[in-house]
PDB file of C-alpha atoms in Angstrom:
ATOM      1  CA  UNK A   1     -85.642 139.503   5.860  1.00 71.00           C
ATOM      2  CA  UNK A   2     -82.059 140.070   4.976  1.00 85.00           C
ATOM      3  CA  UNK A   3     -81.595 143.199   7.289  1.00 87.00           C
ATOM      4  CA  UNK A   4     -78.445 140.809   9.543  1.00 89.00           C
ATOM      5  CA  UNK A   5     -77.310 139.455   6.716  1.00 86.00           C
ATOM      6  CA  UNK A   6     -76.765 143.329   5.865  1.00 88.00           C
ATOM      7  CA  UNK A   7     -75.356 144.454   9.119  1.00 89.00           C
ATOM      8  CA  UNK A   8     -72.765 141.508   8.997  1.00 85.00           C
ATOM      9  CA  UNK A   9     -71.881 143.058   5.199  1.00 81.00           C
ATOM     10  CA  UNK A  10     -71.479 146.080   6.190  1.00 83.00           C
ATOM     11  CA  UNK A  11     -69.397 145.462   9.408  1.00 81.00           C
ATOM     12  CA  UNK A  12     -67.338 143.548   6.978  1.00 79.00           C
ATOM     13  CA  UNK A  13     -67.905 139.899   8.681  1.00 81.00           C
ATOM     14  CA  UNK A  14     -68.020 138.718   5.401  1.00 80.00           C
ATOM     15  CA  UNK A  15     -67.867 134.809   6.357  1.00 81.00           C
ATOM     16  CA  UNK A  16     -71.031 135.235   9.006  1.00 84.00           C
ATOM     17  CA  UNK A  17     -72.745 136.786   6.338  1.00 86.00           C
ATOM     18  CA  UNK A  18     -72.571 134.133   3.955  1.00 84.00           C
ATOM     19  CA  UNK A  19     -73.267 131.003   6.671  1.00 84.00           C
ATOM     20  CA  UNK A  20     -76.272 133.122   7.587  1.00 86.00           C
ATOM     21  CA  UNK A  21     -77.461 133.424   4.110  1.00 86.00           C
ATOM     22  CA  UNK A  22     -77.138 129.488   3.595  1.00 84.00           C
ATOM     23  CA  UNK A  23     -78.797 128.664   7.132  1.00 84.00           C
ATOM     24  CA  UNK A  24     -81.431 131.347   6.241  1.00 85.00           C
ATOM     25  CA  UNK A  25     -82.744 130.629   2.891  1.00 83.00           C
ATOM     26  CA  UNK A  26     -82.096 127.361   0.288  1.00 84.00           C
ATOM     27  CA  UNK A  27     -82.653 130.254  -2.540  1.00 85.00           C
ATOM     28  CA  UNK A  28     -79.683 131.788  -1.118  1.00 86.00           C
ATOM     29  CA  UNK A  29     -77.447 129.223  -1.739  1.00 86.00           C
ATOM     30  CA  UNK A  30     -76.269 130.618  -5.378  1.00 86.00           C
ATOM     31  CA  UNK A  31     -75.859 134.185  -3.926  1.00 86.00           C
ATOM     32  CA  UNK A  32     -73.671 132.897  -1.171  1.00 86.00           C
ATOM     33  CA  UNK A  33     -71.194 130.506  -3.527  1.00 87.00           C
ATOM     34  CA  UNK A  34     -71.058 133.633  -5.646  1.00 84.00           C
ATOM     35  CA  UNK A  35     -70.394 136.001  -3.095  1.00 84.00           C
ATOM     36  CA  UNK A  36     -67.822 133.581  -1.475  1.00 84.00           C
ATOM     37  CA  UNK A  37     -65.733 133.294  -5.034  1.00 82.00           C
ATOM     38  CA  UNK A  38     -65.782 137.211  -6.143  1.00 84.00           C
ATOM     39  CA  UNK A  39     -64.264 137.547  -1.872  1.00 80.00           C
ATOM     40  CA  UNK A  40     -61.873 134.665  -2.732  1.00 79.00           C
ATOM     41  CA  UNK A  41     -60.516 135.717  -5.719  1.00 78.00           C
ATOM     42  CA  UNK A  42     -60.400 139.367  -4.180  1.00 78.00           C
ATOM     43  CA  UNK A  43     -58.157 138.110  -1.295  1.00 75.00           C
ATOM     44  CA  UNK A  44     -60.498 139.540   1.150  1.00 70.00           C
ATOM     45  CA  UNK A  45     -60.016 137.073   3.357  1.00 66.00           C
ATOM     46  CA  UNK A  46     -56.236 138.156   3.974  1.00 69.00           C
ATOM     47  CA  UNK A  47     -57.349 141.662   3.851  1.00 68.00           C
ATOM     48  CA  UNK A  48     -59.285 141.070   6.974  1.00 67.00           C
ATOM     49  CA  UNK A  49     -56.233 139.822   8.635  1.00 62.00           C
ATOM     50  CA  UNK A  50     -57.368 136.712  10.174  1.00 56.00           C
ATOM     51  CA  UNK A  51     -59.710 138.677  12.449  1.00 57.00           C
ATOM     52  CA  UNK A  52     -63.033 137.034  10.059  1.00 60.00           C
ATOM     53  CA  UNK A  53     -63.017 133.092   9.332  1.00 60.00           C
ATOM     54  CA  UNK A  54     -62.841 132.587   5.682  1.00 64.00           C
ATOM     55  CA  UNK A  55     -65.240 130.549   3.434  1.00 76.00           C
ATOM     56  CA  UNK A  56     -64.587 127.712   1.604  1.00 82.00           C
ATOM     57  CA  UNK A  57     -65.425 129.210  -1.404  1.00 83.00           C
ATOM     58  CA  UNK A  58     -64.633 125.826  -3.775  1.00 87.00           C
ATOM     59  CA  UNK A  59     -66.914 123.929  -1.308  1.00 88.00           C
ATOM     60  CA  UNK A  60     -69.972 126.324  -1.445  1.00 86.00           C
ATOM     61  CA  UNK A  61     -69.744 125.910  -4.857  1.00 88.00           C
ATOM     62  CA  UNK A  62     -69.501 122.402  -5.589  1.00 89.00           C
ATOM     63  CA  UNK A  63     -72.571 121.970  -3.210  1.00 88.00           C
ATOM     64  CA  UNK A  64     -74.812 124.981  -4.731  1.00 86.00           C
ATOM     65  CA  UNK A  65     -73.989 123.251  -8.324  1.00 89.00           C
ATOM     66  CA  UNK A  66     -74.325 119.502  -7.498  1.00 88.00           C
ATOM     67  CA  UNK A  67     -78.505 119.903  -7.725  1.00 88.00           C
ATOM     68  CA  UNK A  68     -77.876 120.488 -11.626  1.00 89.00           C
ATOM     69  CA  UNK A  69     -76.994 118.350 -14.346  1.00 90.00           C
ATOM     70  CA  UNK A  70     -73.329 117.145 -15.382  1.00 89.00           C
ATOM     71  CA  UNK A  71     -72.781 119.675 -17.775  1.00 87.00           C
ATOM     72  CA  UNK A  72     -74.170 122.555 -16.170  1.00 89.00           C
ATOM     73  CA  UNK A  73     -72.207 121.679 -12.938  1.00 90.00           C
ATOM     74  CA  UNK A  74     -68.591 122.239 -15.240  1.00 88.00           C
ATOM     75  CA  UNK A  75     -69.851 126.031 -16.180  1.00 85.00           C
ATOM     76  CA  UNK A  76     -69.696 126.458 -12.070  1.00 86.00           C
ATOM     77  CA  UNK A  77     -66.714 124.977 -12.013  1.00 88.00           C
ATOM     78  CA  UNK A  78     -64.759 127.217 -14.365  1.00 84.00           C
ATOM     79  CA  UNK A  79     -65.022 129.654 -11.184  1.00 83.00           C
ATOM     80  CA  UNK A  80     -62.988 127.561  -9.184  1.00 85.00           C
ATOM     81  CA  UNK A  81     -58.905 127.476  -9.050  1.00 86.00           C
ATOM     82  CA  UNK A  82     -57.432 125.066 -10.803  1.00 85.00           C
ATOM     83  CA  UNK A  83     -56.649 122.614  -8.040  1.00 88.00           C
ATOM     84  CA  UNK A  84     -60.008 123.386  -7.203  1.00 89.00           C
ATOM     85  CA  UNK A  85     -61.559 122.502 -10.051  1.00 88.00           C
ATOM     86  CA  UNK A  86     -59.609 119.487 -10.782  1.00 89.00           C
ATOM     87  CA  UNK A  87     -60.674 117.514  -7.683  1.00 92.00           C
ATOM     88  CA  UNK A  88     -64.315 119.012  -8.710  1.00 92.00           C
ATOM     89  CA  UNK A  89     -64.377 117.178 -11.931  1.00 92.00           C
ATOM     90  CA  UNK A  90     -62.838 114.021 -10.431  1.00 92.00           C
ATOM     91  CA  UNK A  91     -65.427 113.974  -8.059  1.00 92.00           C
ATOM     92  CA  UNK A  92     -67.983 114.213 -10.948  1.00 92.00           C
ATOM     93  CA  UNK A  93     -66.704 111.442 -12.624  1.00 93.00           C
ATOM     94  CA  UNK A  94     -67.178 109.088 -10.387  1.00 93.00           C
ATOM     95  CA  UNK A  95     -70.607 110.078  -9.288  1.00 89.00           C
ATOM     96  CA  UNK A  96     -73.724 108.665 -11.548  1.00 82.00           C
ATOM     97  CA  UNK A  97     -72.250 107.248 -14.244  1.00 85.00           C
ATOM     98  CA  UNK A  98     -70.390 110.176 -15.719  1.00 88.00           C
ATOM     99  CA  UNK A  99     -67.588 108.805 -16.143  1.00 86.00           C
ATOM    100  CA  UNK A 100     -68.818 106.145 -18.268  1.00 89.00           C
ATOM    101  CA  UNK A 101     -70.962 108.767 -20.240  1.00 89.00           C
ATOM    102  CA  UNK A 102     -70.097 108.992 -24.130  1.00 89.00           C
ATOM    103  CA  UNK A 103     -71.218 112.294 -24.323  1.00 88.00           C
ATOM    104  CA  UNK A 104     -69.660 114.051 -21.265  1.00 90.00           C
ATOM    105  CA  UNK A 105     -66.549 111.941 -21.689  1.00 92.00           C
ATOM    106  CA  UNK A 106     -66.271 111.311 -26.103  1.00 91.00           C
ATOM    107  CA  UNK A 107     -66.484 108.409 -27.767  1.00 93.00           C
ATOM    108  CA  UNK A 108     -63.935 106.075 -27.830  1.00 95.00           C
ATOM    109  CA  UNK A 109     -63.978 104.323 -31.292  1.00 95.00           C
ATOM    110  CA  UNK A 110     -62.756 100.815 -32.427  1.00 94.00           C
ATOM    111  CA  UNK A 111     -59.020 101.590 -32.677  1.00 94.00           C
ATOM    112  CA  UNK A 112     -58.676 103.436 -29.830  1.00 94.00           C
ATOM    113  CA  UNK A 113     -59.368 106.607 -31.235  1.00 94.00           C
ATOM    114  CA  UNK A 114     -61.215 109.700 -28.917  1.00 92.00           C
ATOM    115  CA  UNK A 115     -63.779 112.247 -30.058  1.00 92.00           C
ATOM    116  CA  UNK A 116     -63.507 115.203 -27.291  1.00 90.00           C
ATOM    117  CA  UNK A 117     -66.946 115.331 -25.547  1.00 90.00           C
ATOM    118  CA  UNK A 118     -68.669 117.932 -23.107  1.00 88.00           C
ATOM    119  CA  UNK A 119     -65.657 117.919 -20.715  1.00 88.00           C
ATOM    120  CA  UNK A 120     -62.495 118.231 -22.610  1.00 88.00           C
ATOM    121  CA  UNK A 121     -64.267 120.830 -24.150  1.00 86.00           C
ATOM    122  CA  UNK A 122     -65.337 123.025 -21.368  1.00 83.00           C
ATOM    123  CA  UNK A 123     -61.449 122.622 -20.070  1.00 82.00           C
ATOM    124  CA  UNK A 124     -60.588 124.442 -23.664  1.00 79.00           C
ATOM    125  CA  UNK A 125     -62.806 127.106 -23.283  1.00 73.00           C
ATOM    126  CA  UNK A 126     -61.524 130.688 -22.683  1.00 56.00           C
ATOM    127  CA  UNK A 127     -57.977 128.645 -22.047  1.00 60.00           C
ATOM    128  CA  UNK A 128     -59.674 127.098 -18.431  1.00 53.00           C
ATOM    129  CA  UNK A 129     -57.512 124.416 -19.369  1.00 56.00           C
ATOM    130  CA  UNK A 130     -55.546 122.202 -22.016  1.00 64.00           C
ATOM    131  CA  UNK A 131     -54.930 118.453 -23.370  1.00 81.00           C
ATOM    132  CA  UNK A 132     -52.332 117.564 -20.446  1.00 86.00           C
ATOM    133  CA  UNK A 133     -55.320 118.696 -17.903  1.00 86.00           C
ATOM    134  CA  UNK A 134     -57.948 116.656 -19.881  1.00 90.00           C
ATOM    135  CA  UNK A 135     -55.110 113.472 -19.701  1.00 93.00           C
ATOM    136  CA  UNK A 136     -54.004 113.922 -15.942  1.00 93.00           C
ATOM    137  CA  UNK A 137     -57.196 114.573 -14.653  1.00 92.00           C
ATOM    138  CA  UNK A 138     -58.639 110.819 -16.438  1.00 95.00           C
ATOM    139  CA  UNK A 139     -55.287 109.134 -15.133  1.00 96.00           C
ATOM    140  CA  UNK A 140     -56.311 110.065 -11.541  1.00 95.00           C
ATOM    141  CA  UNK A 141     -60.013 109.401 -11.512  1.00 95.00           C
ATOM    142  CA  UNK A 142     -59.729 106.303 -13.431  1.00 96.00           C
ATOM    143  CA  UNK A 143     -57.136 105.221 -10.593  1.00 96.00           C
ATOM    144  CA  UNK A 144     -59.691 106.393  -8.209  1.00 95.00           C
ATOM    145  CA  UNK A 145     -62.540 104.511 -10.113  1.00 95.00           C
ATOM    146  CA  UNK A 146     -60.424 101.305 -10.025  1.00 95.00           C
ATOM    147  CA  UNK A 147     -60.243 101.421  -6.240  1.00 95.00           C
ATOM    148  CA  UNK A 148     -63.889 102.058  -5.490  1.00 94.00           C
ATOM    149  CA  UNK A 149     -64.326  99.065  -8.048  1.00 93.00           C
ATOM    150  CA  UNK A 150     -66.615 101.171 -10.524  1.00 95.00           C
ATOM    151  CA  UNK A 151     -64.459  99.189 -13.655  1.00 96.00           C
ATOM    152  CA  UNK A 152     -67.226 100.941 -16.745  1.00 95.00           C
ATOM    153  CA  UNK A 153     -65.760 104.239 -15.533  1.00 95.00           C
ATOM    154  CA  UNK A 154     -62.114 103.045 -15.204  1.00 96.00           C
ATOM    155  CA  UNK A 155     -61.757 101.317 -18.671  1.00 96.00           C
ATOM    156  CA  UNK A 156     -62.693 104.839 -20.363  1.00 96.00           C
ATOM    157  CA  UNK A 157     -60.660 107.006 -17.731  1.00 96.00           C
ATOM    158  CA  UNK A 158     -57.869 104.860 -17.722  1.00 97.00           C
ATOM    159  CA  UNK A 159     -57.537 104.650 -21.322  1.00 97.00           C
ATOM    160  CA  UNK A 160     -58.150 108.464 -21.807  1.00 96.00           C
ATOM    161  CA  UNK A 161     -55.733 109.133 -19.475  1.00 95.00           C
ATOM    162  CA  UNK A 162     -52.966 106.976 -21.674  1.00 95.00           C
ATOM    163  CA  UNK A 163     -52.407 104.617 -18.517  1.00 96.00           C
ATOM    164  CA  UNK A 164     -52.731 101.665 -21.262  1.00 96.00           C
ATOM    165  CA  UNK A 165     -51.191  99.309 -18.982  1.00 95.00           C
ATOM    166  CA  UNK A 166     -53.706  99.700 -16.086  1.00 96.00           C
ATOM    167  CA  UNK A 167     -56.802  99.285 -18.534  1.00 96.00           C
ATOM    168  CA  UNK A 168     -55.055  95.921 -19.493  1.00 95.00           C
ATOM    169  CA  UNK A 169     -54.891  95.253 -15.732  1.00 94.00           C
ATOM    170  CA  UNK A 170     -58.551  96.721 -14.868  1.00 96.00           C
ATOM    171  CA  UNK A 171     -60.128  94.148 -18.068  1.00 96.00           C
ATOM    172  CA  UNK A 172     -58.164  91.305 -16.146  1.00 93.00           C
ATOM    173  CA  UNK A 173     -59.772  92.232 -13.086  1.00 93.00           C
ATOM    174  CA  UNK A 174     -62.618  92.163 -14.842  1.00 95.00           C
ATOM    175  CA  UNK A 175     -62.657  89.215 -16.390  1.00 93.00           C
ATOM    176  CA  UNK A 176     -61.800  87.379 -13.110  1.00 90.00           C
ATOM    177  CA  UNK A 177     -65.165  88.975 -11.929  1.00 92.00           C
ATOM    178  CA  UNK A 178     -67.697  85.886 -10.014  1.00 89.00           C
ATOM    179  CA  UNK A 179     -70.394  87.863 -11.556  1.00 89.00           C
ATOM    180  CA  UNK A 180     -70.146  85.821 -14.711  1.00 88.00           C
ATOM    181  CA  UNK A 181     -70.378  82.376 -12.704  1.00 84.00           C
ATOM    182  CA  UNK A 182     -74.210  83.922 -11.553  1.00 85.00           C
ATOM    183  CA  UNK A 183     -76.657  83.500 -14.657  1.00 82.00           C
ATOM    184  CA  UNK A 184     -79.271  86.065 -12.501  1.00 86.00           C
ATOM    185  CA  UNK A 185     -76.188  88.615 -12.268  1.00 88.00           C
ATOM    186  CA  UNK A 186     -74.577  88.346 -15.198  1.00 86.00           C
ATOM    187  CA  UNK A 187     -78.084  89.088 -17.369  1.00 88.00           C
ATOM    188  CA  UNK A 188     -78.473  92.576 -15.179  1.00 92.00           C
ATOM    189  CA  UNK A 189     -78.382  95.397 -17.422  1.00 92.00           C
ATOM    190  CA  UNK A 190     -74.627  96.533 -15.177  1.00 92.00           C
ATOM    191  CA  UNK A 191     -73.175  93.583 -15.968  1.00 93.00           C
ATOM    192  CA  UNK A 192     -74.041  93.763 -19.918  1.00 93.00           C
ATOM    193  CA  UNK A 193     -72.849  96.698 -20.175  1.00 94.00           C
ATOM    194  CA  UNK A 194     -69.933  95.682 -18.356  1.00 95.00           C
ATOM    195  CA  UNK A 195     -69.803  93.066 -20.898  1.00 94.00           C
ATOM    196  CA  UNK A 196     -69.644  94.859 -23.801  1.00 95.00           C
ATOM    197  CA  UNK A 197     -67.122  97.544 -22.391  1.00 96.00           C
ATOM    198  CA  UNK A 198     -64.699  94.532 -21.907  1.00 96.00           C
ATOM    199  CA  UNK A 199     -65.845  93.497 -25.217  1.00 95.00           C
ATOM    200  CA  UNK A 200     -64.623  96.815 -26.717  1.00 96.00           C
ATOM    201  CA  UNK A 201     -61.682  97.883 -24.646  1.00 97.00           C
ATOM    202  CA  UNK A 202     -60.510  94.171 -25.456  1.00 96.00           C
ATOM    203  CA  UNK A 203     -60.776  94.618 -28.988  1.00 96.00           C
ATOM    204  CA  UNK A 204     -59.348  98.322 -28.948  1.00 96.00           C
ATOM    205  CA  UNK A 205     -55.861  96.827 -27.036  1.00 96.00           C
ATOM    206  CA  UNK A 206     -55.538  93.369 -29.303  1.00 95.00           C
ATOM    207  CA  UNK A 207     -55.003  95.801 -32.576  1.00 95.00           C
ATOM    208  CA  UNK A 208     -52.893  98.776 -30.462  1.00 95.00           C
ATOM    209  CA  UNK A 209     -50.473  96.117 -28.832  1.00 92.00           C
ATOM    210  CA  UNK A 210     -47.534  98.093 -30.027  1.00 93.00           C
ATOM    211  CA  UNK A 211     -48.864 101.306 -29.936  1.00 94.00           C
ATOM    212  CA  UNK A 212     -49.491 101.179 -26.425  1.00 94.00           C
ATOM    213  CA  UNK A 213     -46.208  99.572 -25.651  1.00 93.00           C
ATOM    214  CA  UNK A 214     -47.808  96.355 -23.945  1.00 92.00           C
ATOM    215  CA  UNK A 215     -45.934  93.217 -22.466  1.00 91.00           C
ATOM    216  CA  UNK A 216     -46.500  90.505 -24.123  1.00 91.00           C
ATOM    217  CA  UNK A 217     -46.655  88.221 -20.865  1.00 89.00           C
ATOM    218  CA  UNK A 218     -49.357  90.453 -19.316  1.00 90.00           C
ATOM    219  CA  UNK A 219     -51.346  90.468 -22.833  1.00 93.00           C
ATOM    220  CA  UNK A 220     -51.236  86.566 -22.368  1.00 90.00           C
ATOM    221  CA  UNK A 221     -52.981  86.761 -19.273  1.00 90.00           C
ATOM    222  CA  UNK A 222     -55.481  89.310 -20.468  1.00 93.00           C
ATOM    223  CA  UNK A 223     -56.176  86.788 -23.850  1.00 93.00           C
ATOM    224  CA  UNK A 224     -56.602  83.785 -21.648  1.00 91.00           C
ATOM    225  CA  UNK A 225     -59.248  85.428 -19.148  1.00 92.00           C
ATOM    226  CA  UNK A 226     -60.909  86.664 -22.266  1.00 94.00           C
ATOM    227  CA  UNK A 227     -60.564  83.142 -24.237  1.00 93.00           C
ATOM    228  CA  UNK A 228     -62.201  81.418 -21.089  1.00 91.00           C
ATOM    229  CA  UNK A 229     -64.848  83.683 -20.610  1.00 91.00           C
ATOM    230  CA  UNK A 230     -65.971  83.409 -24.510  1.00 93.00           C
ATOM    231  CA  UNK A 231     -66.073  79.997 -23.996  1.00 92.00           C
ATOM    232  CA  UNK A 232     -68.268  80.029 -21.155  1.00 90.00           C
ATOM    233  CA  UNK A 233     -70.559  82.369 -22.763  1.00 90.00           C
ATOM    234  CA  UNK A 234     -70.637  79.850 -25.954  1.00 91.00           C
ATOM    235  CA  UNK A 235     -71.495  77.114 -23.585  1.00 89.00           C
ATOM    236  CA  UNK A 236     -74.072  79.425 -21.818  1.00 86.00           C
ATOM    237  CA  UNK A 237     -75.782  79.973 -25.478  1.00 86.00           C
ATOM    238  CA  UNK A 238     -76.079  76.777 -26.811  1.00 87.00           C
ATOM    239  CA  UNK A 239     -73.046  76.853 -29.035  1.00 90.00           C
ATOM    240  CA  UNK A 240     -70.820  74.174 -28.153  1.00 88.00           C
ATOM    241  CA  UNK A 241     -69.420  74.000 -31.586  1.00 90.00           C
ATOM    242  CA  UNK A 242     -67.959  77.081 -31.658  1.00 92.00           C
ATOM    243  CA  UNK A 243     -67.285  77.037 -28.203  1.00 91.00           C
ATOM    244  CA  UNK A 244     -64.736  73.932 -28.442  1.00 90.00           C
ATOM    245  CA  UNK A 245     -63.046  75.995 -31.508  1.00 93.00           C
ATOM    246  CA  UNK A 246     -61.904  78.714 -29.063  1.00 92.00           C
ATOM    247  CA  UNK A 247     -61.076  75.883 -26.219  1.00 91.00           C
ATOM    248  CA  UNK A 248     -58.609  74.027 -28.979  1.00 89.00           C
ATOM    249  CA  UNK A 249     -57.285  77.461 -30.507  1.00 90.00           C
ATOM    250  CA  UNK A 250     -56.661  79.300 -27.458  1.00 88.00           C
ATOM    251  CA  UNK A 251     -55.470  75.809 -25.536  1.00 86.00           C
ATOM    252  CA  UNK A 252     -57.453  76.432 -22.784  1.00 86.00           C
ATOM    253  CA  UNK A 253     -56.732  73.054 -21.080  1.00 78.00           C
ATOM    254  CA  UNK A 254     -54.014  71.847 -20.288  1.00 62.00           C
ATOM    255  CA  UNK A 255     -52.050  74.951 -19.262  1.00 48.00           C
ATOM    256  CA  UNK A 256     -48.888  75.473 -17.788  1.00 47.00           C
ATOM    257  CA  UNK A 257     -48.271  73.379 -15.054  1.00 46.00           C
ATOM    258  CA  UNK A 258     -46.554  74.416 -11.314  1.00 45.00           C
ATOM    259  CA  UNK A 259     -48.178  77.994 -11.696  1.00 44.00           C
ATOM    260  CA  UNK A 260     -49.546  79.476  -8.468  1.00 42.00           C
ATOM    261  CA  UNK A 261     -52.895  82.319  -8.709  1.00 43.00           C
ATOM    262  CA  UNK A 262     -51.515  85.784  -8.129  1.00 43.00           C
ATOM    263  CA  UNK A 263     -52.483  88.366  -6.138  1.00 44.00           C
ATOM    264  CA  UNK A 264     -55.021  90.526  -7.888  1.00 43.00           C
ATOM    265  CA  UNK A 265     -53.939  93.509  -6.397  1.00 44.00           C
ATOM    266  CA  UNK A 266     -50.239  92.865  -7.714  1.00 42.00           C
ATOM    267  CA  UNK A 267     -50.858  94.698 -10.781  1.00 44.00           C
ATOM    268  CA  UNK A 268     -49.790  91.348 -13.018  1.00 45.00           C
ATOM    269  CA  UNK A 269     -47.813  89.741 -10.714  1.00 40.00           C
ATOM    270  CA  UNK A 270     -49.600  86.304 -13.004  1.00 50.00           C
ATOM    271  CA  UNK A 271     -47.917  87.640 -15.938  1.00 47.00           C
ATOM    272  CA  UNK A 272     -44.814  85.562 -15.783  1.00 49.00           C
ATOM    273  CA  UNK A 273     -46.862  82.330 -16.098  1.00 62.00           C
ATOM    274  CA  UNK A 274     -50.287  83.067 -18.235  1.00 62.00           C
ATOM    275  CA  UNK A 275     -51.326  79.714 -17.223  1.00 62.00           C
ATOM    276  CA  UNK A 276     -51.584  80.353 -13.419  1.00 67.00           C
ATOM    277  CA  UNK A 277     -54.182  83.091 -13.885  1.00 67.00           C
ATOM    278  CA  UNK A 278     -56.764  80.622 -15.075  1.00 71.00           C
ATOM    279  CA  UNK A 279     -56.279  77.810 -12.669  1.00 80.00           C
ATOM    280  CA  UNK A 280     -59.525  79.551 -10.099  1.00 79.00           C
ATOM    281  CA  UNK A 281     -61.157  78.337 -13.500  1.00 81.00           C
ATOM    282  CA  UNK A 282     -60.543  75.158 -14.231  1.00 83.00           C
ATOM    283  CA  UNK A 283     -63.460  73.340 -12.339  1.00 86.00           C
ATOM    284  CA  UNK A 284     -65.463  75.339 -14.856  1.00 86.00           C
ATOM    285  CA  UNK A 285     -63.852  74.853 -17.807  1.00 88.00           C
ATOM    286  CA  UNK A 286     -63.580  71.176 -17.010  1.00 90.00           C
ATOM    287  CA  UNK A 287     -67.302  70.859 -16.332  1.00 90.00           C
ATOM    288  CA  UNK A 288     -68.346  72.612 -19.514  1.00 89.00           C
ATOM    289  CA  UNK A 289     -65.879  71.078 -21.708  1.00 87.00           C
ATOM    290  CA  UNK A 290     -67.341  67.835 -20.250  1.00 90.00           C
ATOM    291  CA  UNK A 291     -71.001  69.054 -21.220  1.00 88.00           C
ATOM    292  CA  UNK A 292     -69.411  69.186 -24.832  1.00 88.00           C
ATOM    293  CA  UNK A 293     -68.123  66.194 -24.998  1.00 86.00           C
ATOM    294  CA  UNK A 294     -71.414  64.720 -23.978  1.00 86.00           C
ATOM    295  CA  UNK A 295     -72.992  66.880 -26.439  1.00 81.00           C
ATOM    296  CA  UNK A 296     -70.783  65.177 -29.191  1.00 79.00           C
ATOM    297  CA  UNK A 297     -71.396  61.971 -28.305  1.00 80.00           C
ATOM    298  CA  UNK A 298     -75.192  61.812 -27.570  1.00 80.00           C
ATOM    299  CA  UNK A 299     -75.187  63.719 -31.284  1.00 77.00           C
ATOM    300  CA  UNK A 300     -72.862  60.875 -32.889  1.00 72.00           C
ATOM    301  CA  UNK A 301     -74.951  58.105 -31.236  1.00 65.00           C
ATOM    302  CA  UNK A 302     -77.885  59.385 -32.740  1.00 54.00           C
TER     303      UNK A 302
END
């Protein structure tokens, strides 16, 4: 029964009353969060003078509404304060794909261009929030995504959140990936979609070079790390014609010499010498230029 939760009401131990209804009853979960917001937003926690421990009431609710889906989990968060809810969302973008969701997120077309989805649109509602929430709130989860290494999620944040120069850095990082050296890995479904998010966000930044205000050193780097990988991938497929096109367009060997790997946490530290960010490659690119040359010859000879 709910008879102490009652007594604790109506002595006005207001926090008790709501860690006994949690402890008491899973169903009672959704009562509590809401019963912990409406005292919250009342102040009745300062009314009480310190005398009864208050309730995180942004806490209750991000647990009660983590058991439902994306969407549903923004309508709960709309009770929240706005520092509140901002770390609430941030949190749900980088949990279970979300942040790499077209729908929750919007699309992102082939210019660059965004279609408001599920979440910029639940900030709009009843004025919750605006465009400068929707941008600051991508800029610091895509940040956050970068860290924890979930790069699908960072590429959209990132870019959402107008930090054009960290995507470029993010589809380096990418790029650089060993995943690509491991046939088995690279043919998981993660890494094809990681594939064709590089593909696109790669695309996207080659026509918006100017728009986005891009160096042209640290573009270099990006176009090299993209040029090697194609040609890799050709080689993978079969292709070596067209792969030795993009190893003689993009010069892929020899490269500048007396470069030295950067750090990839340096944010483009390689960016003053394109070159040096390909040198970890060129066993590879040696060895399957090789297998071309082979190619070309055992197909002359015959």
């Amino acid at each position: 029964t709910l008879n102490f939760v009652k007594v604790l009401l109506l002595t006005l131990q207001f926090g008790r009353a709501i860690q006994q209804m949690r402890s008491q009853d899973r169903s009672l979960r959704g009562p509590a969060a809401h019963m912990a917001v409406a005292l919250h937003r009342s102040r009745a926690w300062e009314a009480l003078g310190g005398e009864e421990p208050a309730v995180n009431a942004a806490s209750l609710v991000c647990d009660y509404a983590s058991q439902f889906r994306a969407s549903d989990q923004m309508q709960y968060f709309r009770l929240l304060d706005p520092p509140d809810r901002a770390q609430a969302l941030q949190r749900l973008l980088l949990q279970g794909g979300v942040g790499a969701n077209d729908e929750m997120l919007g699309s992102i077309d082939s210019n660059g261009r965004h279609r408001p989805g599920l979440l910029e649109q639940a900030l709009q509602v009843d004025g919750a929030g605006d465009r400068a929430e929707f941008v600051d709130l991508c800029a610091k989860a895509g940040r956050k995504a970068l860290e924890q290494g979930q790069y699908r999620e960072a590429l959209r944040l990132l870019h959402l959140g107008r930090c054009h120069c960290d995507v470029l850095q993010v589809l380096c990082r990418c790029l650089r990936l060993p995943t690509w050296n491991d046939p088995s890995a690279s043919s998981s479904s993660d890494a094809i979609a990681l594939g064709q998010d590089i593909q696109h966000f790669y695309g996207i930044y080659e026509r918006n070079l100017d728009r986005y205000a891009l160096s042209a050193q640290a573009w270099a780097v990006a176009r090299k790390l993209y040029a090697a990988r194609t040609f890799h991938s050709l080689c993978e497929r079969g292709q070596p014609e067209a792969a030795l096109d993009v190893f003689d367009r993009e010069q892929l060997l020899p490269l500048s010499a007396g470069g030295a790997p950067a750090d990839e946490g340096s944010g483009g530290a390689d960016a003053a010498d394109p070159g040096a960010a390909l040198i970890v490659e060129y066993p590879r690119l040696v060895a399957n230029y090789v297998r071309i040359l082979q190619y070309a010859a055992a197909k002359s000879g015959g």
